[in-house]
Short mmCIF file of C-alpha atoms and ligand atoms in Angstrom, two decimals:
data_model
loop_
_atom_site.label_atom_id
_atom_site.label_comp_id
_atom_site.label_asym_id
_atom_site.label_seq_id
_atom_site.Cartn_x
_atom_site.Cartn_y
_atom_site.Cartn_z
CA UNK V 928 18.30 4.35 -15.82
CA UNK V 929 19.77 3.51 -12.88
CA UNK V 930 21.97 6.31 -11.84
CA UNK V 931 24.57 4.77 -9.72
CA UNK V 932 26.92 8.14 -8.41
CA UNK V 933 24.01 9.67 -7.45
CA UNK V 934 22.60 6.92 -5.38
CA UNK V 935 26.15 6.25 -3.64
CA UNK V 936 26.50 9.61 -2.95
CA UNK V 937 23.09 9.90 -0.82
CA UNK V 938 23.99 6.76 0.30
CA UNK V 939 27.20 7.73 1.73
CA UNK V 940 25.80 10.89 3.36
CA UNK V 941 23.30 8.77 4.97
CA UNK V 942 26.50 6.91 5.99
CA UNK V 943 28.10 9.71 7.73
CA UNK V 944 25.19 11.74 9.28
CA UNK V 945 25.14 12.04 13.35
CA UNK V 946 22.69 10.58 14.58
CA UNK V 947 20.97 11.89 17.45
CA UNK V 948 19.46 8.95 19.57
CA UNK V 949 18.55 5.65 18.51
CA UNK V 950 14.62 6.24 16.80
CA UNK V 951 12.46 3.74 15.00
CA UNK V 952 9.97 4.63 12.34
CA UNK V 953 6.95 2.55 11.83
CA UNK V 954 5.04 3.56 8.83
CA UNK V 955 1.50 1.76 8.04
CA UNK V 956 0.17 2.28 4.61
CA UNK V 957 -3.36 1.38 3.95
CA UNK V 958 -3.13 1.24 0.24
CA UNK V 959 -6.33 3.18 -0.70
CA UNK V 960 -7.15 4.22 2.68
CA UNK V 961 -9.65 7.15 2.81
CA UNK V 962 -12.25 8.64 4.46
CA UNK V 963 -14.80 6.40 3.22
CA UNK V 964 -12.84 2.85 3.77
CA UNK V 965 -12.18 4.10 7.39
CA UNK V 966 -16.04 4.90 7.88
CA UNK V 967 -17.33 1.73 6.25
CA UNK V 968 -14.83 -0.23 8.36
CA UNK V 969 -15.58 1.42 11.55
CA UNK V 970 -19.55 0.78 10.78
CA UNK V 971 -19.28 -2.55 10.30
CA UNK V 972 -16.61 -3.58 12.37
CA UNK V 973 -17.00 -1.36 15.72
CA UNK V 974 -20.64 -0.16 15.13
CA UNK V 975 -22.07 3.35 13.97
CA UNK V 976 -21.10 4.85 17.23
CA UNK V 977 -17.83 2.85 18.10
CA UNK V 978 -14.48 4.13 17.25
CA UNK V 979 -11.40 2.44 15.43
CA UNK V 980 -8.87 2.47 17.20
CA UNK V 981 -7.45 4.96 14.17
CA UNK V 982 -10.10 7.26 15.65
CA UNK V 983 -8.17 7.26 19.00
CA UNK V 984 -4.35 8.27 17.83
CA UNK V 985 -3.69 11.82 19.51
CA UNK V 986 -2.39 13.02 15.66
CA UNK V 987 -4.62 13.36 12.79
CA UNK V 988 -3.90 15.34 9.81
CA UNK V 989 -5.00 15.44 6.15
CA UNK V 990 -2.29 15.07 3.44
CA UNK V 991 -2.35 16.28 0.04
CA UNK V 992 -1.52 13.87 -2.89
CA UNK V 993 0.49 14.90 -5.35
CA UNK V 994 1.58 13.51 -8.99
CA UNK V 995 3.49 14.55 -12.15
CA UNK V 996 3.46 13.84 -15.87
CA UNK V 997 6.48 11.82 -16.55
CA UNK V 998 8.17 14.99 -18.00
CA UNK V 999 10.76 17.26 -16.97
CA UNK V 1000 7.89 20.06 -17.15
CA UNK V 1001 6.32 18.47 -13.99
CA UNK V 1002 2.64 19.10 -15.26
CA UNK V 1003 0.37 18.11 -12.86
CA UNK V 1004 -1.99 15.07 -12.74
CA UNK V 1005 -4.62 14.71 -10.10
CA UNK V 1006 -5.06 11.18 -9.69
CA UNK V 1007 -2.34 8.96 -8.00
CA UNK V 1008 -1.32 5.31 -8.57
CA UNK V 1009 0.48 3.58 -5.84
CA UNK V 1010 4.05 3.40 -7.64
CA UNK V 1011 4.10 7.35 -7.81
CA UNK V 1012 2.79 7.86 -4.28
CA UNK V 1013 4.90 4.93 -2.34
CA UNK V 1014 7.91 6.63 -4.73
CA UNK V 1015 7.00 10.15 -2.74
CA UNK V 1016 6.44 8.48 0.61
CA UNK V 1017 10.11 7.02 0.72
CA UNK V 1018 12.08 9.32 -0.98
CA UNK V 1019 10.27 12.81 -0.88
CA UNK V 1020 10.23 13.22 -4.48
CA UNK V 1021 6.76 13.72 -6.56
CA UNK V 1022 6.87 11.55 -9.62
CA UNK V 1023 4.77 10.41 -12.59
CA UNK V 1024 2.52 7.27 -12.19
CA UNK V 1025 3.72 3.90 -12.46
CA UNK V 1026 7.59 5.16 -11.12
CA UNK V 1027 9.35 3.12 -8.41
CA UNK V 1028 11.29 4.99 -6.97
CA UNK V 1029 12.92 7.17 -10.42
CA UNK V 1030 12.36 10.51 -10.92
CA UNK V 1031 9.66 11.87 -13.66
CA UNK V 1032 11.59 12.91 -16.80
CA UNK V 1033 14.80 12.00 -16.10
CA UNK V 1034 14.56 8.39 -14.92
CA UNK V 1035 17.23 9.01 -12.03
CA UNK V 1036 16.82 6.52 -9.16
CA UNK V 1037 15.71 8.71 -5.58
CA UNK V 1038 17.49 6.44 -2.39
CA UNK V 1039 14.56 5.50 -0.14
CA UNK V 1040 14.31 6.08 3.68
CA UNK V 1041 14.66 2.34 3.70
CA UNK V 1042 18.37 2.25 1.92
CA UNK V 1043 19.25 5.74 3.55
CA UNK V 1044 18.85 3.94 7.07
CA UNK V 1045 20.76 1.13 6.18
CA UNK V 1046 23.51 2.68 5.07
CA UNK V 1047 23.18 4.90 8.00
CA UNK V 1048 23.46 1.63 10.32
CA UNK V 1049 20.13 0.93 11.01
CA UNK V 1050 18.12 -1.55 10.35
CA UNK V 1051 14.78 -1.78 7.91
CA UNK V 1052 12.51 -3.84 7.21
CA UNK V 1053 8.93 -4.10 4.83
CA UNK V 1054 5.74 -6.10 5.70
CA UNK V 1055 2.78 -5.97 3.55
CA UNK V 1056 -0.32 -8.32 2.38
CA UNK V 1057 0.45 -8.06 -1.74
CA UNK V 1058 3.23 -9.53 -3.13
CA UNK V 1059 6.34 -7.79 -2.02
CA UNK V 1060 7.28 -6.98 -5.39
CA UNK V 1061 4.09 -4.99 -5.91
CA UNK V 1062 4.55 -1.05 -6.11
CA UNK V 1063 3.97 0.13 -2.63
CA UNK V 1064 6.84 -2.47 -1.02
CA UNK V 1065 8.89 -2.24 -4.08
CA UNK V 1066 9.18 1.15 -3.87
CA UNK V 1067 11.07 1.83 -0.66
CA UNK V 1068 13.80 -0.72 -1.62
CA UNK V 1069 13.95 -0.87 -5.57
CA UNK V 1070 14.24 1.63 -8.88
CA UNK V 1071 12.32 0.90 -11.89
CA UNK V 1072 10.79 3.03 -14.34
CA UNK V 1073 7.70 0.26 -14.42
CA UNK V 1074 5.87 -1.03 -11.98
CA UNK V 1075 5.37 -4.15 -13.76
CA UNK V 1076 8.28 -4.86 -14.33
CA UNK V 1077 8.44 -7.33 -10.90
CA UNK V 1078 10.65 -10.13 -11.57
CA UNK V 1079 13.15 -11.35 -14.77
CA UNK V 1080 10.53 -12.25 -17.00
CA UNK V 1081 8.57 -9.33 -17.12
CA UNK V 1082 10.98 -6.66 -18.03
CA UNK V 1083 10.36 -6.23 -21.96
CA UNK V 1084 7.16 -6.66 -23.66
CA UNK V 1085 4.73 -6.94 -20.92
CA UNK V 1086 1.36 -6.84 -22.20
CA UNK V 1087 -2.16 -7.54 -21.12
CA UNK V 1088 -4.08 -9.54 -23.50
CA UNK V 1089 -1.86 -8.51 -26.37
CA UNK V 1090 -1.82 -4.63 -25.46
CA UNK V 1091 1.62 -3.46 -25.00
CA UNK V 1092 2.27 -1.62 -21.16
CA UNK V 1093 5.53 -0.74 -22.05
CA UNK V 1094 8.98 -2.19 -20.79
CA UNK V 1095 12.00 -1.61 -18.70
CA UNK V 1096 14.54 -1.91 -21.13
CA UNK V 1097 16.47 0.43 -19.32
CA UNK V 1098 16.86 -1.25 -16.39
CA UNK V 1099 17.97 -4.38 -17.47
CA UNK V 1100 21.50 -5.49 -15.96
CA UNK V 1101 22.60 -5.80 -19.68
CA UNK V 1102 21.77 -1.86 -19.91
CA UNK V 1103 24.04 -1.09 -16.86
CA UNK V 1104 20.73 -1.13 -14.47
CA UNK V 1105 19.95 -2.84 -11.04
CA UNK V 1106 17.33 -5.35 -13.16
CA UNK V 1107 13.85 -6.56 -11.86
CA UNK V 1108 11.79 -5.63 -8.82
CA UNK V 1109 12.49 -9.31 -7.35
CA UNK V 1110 16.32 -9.29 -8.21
CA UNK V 1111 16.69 -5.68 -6.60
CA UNK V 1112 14.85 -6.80 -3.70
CA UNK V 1113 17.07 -9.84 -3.35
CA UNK V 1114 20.33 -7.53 -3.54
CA UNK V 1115 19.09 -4.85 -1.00
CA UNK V 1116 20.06 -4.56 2.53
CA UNK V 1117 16.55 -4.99 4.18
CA UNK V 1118 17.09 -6.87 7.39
CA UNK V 1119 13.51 -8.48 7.03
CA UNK V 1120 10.88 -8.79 4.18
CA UNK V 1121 7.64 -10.29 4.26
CA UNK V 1122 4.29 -10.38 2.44
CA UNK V 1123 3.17 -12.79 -0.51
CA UNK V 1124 5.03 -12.77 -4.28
CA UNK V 1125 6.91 -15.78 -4.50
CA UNK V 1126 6.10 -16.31 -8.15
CA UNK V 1127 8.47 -13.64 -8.65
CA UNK V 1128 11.22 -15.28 -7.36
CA UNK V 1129 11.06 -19.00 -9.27
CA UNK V 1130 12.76 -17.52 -12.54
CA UNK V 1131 15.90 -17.33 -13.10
CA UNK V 1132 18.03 -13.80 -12.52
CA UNK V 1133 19.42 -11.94 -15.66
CA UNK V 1134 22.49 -13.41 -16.96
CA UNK V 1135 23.04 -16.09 -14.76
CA UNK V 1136 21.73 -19.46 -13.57
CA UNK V 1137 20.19 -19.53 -10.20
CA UNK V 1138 16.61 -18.21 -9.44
CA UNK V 1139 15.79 -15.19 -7.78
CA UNK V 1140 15.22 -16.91 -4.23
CA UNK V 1141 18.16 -18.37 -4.44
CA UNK V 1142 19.97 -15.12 -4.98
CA UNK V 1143 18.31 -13.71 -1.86
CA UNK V 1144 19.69 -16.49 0.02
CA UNK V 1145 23.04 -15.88 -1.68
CA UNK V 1146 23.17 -12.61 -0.57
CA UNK V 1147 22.37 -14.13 3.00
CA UNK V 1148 18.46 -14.27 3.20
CA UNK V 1149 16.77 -16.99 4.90
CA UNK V 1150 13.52 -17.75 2.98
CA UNK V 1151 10.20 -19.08 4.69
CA UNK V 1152 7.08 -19.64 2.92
CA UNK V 1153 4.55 -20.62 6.63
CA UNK V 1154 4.11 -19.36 9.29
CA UNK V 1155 5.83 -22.32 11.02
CA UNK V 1156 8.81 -21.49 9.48
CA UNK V 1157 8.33 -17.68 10.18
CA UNK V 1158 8.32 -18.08 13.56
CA UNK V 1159 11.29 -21.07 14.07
CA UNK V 1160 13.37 -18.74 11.64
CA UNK V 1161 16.77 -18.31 12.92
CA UNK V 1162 16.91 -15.15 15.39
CA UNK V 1163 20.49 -13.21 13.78
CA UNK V 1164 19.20 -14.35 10.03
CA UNK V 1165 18.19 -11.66 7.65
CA UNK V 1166 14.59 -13.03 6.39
CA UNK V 1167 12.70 -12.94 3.39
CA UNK V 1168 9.25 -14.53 4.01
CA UNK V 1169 6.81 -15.47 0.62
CA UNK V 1170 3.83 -16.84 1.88
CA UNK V 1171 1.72 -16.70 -1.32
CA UNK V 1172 2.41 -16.99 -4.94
CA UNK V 1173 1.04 -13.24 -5.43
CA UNK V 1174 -1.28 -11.46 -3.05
CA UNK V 1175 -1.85 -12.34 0.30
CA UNK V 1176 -5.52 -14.08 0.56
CA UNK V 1177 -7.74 -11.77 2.41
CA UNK V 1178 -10.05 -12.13 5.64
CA UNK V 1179 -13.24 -10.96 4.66
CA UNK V 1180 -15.26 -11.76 1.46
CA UNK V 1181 -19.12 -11.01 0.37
CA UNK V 1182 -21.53 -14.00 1.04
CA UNK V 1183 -20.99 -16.61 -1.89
CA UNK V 1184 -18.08 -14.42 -3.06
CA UNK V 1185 -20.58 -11.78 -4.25
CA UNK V 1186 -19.01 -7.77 -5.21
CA UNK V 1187 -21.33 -4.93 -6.08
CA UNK V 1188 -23.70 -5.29 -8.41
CA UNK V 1189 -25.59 -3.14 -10.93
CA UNK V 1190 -28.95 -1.82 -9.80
CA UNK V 1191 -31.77 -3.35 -12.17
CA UNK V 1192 -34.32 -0.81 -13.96
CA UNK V 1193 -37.49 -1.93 -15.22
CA UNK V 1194 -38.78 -1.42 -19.52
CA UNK V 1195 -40.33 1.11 -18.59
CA UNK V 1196 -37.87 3.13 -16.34
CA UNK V 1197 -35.23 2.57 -19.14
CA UNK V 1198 -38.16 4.41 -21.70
CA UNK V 1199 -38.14 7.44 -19.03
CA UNK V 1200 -36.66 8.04 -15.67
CA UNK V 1201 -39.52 8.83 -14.28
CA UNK V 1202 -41.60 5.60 -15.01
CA UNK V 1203 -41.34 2.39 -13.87
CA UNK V 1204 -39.70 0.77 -11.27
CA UNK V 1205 -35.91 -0.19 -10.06
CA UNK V 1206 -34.52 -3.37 -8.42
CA UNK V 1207 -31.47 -3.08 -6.43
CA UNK V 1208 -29.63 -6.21 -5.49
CA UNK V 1209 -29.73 -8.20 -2.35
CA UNK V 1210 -28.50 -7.43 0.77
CA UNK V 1211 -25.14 -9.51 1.22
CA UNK V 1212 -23.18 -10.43 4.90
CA UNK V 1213 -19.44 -10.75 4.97
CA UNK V 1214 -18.00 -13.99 5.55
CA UNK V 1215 -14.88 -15.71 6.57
CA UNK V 1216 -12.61 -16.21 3.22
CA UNK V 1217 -11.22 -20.03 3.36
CA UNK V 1218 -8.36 -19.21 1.05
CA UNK V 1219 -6.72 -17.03 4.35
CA UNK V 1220 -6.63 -19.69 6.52
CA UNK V 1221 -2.86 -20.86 8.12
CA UNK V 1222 -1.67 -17.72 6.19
CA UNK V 1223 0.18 -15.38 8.52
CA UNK V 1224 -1.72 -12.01 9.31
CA UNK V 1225 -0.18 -8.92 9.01
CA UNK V 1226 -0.22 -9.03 12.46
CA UNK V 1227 1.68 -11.99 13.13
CA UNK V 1228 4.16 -10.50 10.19
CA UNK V 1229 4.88 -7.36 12.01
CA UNK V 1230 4.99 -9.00 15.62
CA UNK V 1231 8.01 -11.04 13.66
CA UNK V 1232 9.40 -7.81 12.07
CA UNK V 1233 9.51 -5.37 14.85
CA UNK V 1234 11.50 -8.63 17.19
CA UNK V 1235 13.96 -8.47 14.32
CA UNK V 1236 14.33 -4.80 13.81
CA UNK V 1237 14.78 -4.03 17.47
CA UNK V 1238 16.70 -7.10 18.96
CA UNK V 1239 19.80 -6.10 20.65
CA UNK V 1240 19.60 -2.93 18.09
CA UNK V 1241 21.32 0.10 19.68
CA UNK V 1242 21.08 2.23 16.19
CA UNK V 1243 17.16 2.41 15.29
CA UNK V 1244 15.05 0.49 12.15
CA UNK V 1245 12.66 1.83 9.13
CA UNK V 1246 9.58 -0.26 9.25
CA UNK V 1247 7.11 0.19 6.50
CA UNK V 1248 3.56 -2.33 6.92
CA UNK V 1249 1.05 -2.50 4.47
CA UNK V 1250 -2.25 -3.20 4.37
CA UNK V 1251 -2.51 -3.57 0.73
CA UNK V 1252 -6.29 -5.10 -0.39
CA UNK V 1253 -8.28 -1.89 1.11
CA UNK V 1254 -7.05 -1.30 -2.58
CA UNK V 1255 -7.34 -4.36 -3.96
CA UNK V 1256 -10.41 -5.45 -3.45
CA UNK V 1257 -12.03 -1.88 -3.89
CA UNK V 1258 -10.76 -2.25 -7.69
CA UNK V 1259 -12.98 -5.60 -7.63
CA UNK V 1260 -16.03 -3.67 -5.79
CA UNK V 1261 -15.36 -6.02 -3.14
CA UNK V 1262 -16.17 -3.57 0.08
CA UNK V 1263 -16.02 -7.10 2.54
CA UNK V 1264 -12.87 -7.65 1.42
CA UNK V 1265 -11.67 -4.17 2.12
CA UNK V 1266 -12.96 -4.01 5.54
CA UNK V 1267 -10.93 -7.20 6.48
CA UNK V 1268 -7.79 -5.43 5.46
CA UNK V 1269 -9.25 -2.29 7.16
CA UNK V 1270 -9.56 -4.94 10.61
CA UNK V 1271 -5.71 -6.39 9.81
CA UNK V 1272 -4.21 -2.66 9.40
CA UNK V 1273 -6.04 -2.23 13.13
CA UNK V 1274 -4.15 -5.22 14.26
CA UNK V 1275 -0.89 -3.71 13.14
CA UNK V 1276 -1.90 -0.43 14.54
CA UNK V 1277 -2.51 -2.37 18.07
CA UNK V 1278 0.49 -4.03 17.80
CA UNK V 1279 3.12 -1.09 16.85
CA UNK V 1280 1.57 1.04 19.53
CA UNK V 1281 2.06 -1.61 22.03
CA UNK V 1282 5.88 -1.69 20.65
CA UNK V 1283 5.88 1.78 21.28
CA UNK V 1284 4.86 1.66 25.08
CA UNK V 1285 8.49 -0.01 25.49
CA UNK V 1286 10.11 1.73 22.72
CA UNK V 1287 9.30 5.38 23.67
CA UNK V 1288 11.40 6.47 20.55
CA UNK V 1289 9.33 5.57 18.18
CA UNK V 1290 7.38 7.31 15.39
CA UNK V 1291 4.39 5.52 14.30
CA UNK V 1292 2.44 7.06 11.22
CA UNK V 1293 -0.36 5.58 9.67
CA UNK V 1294 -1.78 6.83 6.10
CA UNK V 1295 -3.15 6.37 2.91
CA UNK V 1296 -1.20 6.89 -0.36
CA UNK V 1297 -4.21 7.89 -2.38
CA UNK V 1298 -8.29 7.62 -2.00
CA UNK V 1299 -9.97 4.95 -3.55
CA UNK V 1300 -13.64 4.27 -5.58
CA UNK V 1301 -15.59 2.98 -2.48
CA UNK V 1302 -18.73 5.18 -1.20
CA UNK V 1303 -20.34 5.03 1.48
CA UNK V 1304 -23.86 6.02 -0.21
CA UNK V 1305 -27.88 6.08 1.23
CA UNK V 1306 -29.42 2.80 1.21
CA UNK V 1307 -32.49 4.00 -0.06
CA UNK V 1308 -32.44 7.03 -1.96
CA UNK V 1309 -33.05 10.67 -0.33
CA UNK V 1310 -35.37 11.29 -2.78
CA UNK V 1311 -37.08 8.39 -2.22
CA UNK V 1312 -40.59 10.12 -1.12
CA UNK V 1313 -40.45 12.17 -4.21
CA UNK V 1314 -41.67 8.86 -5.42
CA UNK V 1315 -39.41 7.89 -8.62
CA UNK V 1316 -37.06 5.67 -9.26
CA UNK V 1317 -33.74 7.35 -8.12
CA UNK V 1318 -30.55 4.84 -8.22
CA UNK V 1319 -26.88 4.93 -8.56
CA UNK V 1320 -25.76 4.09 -12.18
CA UNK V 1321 -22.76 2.41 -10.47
CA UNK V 1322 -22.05 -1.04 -8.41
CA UNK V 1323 -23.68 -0.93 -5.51
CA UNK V 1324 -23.22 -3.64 -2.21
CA UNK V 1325 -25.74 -3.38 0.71
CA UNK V 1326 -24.28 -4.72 2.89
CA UNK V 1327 -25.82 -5.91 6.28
CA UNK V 1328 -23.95 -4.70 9.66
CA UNK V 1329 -23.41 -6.83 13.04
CA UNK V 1330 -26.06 -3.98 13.97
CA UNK V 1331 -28.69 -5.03 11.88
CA UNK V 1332 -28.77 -2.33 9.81
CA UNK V 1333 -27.70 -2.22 5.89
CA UNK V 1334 -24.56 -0.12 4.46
CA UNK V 1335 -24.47 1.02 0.68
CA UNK V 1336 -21.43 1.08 -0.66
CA UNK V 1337 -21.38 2.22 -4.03
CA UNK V 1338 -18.66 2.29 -6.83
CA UNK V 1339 -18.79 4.45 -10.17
CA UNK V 1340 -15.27 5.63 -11.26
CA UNK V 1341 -15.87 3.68 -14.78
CA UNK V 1342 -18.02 1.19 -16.66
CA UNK V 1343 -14.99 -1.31 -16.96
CA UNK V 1344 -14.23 -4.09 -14.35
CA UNK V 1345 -12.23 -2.10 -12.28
CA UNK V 1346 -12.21 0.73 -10.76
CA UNK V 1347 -9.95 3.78 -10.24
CA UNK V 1348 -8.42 5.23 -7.74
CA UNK V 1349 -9.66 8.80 -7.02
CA UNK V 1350 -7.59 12.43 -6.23
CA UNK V 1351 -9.02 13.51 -2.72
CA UNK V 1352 -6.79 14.47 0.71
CA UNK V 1353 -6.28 10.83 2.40
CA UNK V 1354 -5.64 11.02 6.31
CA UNK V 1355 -2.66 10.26 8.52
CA UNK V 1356 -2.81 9.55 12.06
CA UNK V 1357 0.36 9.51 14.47
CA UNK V 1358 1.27 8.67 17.96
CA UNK V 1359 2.64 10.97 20.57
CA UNK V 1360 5.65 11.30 19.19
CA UNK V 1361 4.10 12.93 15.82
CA UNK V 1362 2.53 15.37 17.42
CA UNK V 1363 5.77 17.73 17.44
CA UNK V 1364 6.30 17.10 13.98
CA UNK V 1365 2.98 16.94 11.95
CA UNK V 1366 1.27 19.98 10.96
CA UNK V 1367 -2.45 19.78 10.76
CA UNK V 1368 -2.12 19.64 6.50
CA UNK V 1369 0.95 18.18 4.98
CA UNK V 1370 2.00 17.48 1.54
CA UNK V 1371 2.78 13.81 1.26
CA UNK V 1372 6.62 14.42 0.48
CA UNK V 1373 7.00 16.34 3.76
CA UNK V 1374 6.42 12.98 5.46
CA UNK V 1375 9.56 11.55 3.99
CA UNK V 1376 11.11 14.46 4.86
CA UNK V 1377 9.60 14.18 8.63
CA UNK V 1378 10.46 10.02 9.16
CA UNK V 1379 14.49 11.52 7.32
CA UNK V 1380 14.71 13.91 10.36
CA UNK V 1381 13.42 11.38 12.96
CA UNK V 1382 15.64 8.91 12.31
CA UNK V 1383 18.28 10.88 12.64
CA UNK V 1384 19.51 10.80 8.45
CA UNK V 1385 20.74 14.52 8.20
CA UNK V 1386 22.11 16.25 6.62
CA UNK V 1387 20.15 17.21 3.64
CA UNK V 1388 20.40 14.52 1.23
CA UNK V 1389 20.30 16.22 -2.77
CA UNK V 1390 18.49 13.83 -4.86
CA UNK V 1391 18.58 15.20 -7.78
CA UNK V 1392 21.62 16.09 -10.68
ZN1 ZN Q 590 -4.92 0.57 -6.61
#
C-alpha cells in the first residue's frame, strides 16, 4: 500500500538537507553480474591473459546479498531476485523477493536515491537494456508489491499459462495507490529514462482515457522510440526513450541461435556410469545478433543521459545504467548473449569514467545485484584419464574463443527451462572517488547508504513507521 506521509516526509527531508558540493552518482548494475560472467567475458572478449577494463578500477570489493521472507519476522532467504535486490540498492532497505521498492511485511513504500535527489534538486536519470518497467529500473523510481505488475493491464490476475502469480490489488489508484510500474514511471520526476518497454505504455492509465505514453508526455516527457530521435531530442526536454516493445535486443548470440545443450550418454552409460560412452555437443562461435541492429547501445544511451544530467547542472544527478541480459540470457543458457551485455556494460564503464575525468565529483560504482547460473566449467573433464565417462548433468556450451581455444560454460540450477539465480558475494568495483568510502566487504544496503552520503542527501532519512 502505498504509504503516502511517509514517502513525503523523506521526501521533504531530502528537500531540506545541505548539500555539500555539487556530486554525481553513476551506478552500473550488471544484472547477474558475478565472478563467473566477468571471467567468461574477459576470456572471450580480451583473451585469457587480458584484463576488462573492470579489472583495472582502483576499488574492488565483495558485497554480501541479502533477502527477507515477506514477513515482519524478517526470516532470511538466501537467494535474491532482482526486485528485492534493486529495492535494497536504492533505498537501503532488505526486502522479500519480487518487492519494488515496499518494505517486507508491511508493504510501506521506501523513497529511492532516485526520488530523494530530486526532491533534493538534483537531477536523475535511469538507462538500462530491459524494458524500463522491468524490476531493476522500476525499482529506483516506483512502489509495487509485484514486480509484474508493469503497466495497467497487469495489475490483478496475472498468470502464466493459467497459474495465478498473484496481483497488486493494493496498489491500484482505485485502492488509494500510485498504480502500475509504467503509470508511476510516467508521474515521477526522472529528468531522463531510457531502455526498451514500450508495450507497457500503449494501454490506457487507470481511470482515465489516455495511454500511458501519453501521460508521460502530459506530465512533460518527450518520448523517442530511435536513435534518430534520441539524439535530435530537444536539449531542456525531460526524455523518456522506448526503443523496443520489451527487452532491448542483444549483441551477441550462439551460432544459429544455439544455448547450452544437454550432454548425450550412450545405452550403456545410462545402464552404469561406468560403461559406455558420452557425447557432448558441438563447439559453438558467437555471432552478431541481427535483431540489435539501429538499436541504440547502452552506450549511446548513457552518452545521451549523462549530457542531460550534467548540462548547465550546478546541483548534481543520480544515474543508475543497466546492463540487464548478463541475466537474461543466463536464464536461457545463452552464455554469447551474456558476454555481449558483459562488452556493452564495458562500454558504459568507458564512457562514465571518461565523464568522470571532467567531472572530478563523481562516484562511479559498478556491481552486481545477485550471482547468476553460468559456470565457467573444464572442457574436458579432470577425471578424464581415469578413463570413464565423467559429464555435467546440466547445459553445457563450449564455446570457441578469438584464441582458439574452447570455454565450457555450464548451467545446472534446475531441470526446467530456466535457470535460477544463485546466493554467492557478487563484486563491486569503484573509481577514485570510492576508494574513501568502500570498505573491502560491504553489505549491499550500505551502498545506498554510501551513494545517500555522496550526494549530499543528509540527514538521516527514517524509512520506516
Ligand atoms: Zn534474473
Amino acid at each position: 500500500m502505498f504509504r503516502f506521509k511517509t514517502l513525503m516526509l523523506a521526501l521533504i527531508l531530502g528537500l531540506c538537507s545541505n548539500m555539500l558540493h555539487a556530486a554525481n552518482v553513476i551506478l552500473i548494475i550488471g544484472d547477474g553480474m558475478d565472478d563467473h560472467q566477468i571471467s567468461i567475458a574477459r576470456n572471450y572478449l580480451k583473451g585469457a591473459q587480458g584484463r576488462l577494463l573492470l579489472d583495472d578500477m582502483p576499488l574492488r570489493a565483495a558485497v554480501q546479498i541479502l533477502t527477507v521472507e515477506d514477513s515482519t519476522e524478517h526470516k532470511p532467504v538466501y537467494v535474491a531476485d532482482s526486485a528485492n535486490t534493486a529495492t535494497t540498492l536504492a533505498t537501503g532497505v532488505v526486502t522479500s523477493r519480487g518487492r519494488i521498492s515496499t518494505a517486507a511485511g508491511s508493504d510501506e513504500d521506501l523513497p529511492t536515491i532516485a526520488e530523494l535527489a530530486s526532491a533534493a534538486g538534483l537531477r536523475s536519470g535511469i538507462v538500462t537494456s530491459a524494458s524500463v518497467t522491468d524490476a531493476t529500473p522500476a525499482a529506483f523510481a516506483a512502489h509495487v508489491s509485484l514486480r509484474l505488475c508493469e503497466n495497467p493491464n497487469k495489475m490483478l490476475d496475472i498468470n502464466y499459462r493459467g497459474i495465478p502469480l498473484g496481483n497488486c490489488k493494493q496498489d491500484l489508484k482505485a485502492a488509494g495507490g500510485p498504480g502500475s510500474i509504467a503509470e508511476q514511471l510516467a508521474a515521477s520526476s526522472l529528468d531522463i529514462l531510457l531502455g526498451g518497454g514500450s508495450k507497457h505504455f500503449s494501454p490506457e492509465i487507470e481511470g482515465g482515457n489516455i495511454s500511458v505514453a501519453e501521460a508521460a508526455q502530459a506530465n512533460g516527457f518527450t518520448l523517442v522510440h530511435n536513435l534518430e530521435q534520441l539524439h535530435n531530442a530537444p536539449a531542456d526536454a525531460r526524455l523518456l526513450g522506448l526503443f523496443a516493445p520489451g527487452t532491448l535486443p542483444v549483441r551477441l548470440q550462439g551460432e544459429g541461435q544455439r544455448s547450452a545443450e544437454a550432454a548425450k550418454p550412450s545405452l550403456l552409460n545410462r545402464l552404469h556410469p561406468y560403461l559406455g560412452s558420452v557425447s557432448y555437443p558441438d563447439v559453438m562461435r558467437c555471432e552478431a545478433n541481427p535483431q540489435a541492429e539501429g538499436i541504440p547501445t547502452l552506450k549511446a544511451m548513457t552518452e545521451v543521459a549523462l549530457e542531460y544530467l550534467s548540462r548547465d547542472n550546478p546541483t548534481g544527478f543520480f544515474l543508475m545504467v543497466e546492463s540487464a541480459s548478463i541475466d537474461k540470457q543466463a536464464h536461457e543458457r545463452k552464455p554469447c548473449g551474456s558476454i555481449g551485455e558483459m562488452e556493452q556494460l564495458e562500454e558504459v564503464l568507458a564512457t562514465a569514467m571518461a565523464f568522470a575525468e571532467n567531472q572530478p565529483d563523481t562516484l562511479i560504482l559498478v556491481t552486481a545485484d545477485h550471482a547468476q547460473a553460468a559456470q565457467l566449467v573444464p572442457d574436458g573433464s579432470m577425471y578424464k584419464d581415469y578413463n570413464i565417462p565423467v559429464y555435467s548433468p546440466g547445459m553445457v556450451a563450449r564455446i570457441v574463443t578469438p584464441e582458439g581455444a574452447i570455454m565450457g560454460v555450464n548451467y545446472a540450477t534446475n531441470n526446467y527451462p530456466y535457470e535460477e539465480h544463485t546466493g554467492a558475494n557478487v563484486p563491486l568495483f569503484g573509481n577514485s572517488e570510492a576508494q574513501a568510502y568502500v570498505p573491502a566487504f560491504i553489505q549491499q544496503s550500505d551502498l545506498f547508504n554510501i551513494m545517500r552520503d555522496y550526494l549530499g542527501l543528509k540527514p538521516e532519512v527514517e524509512l520506516r513507521d
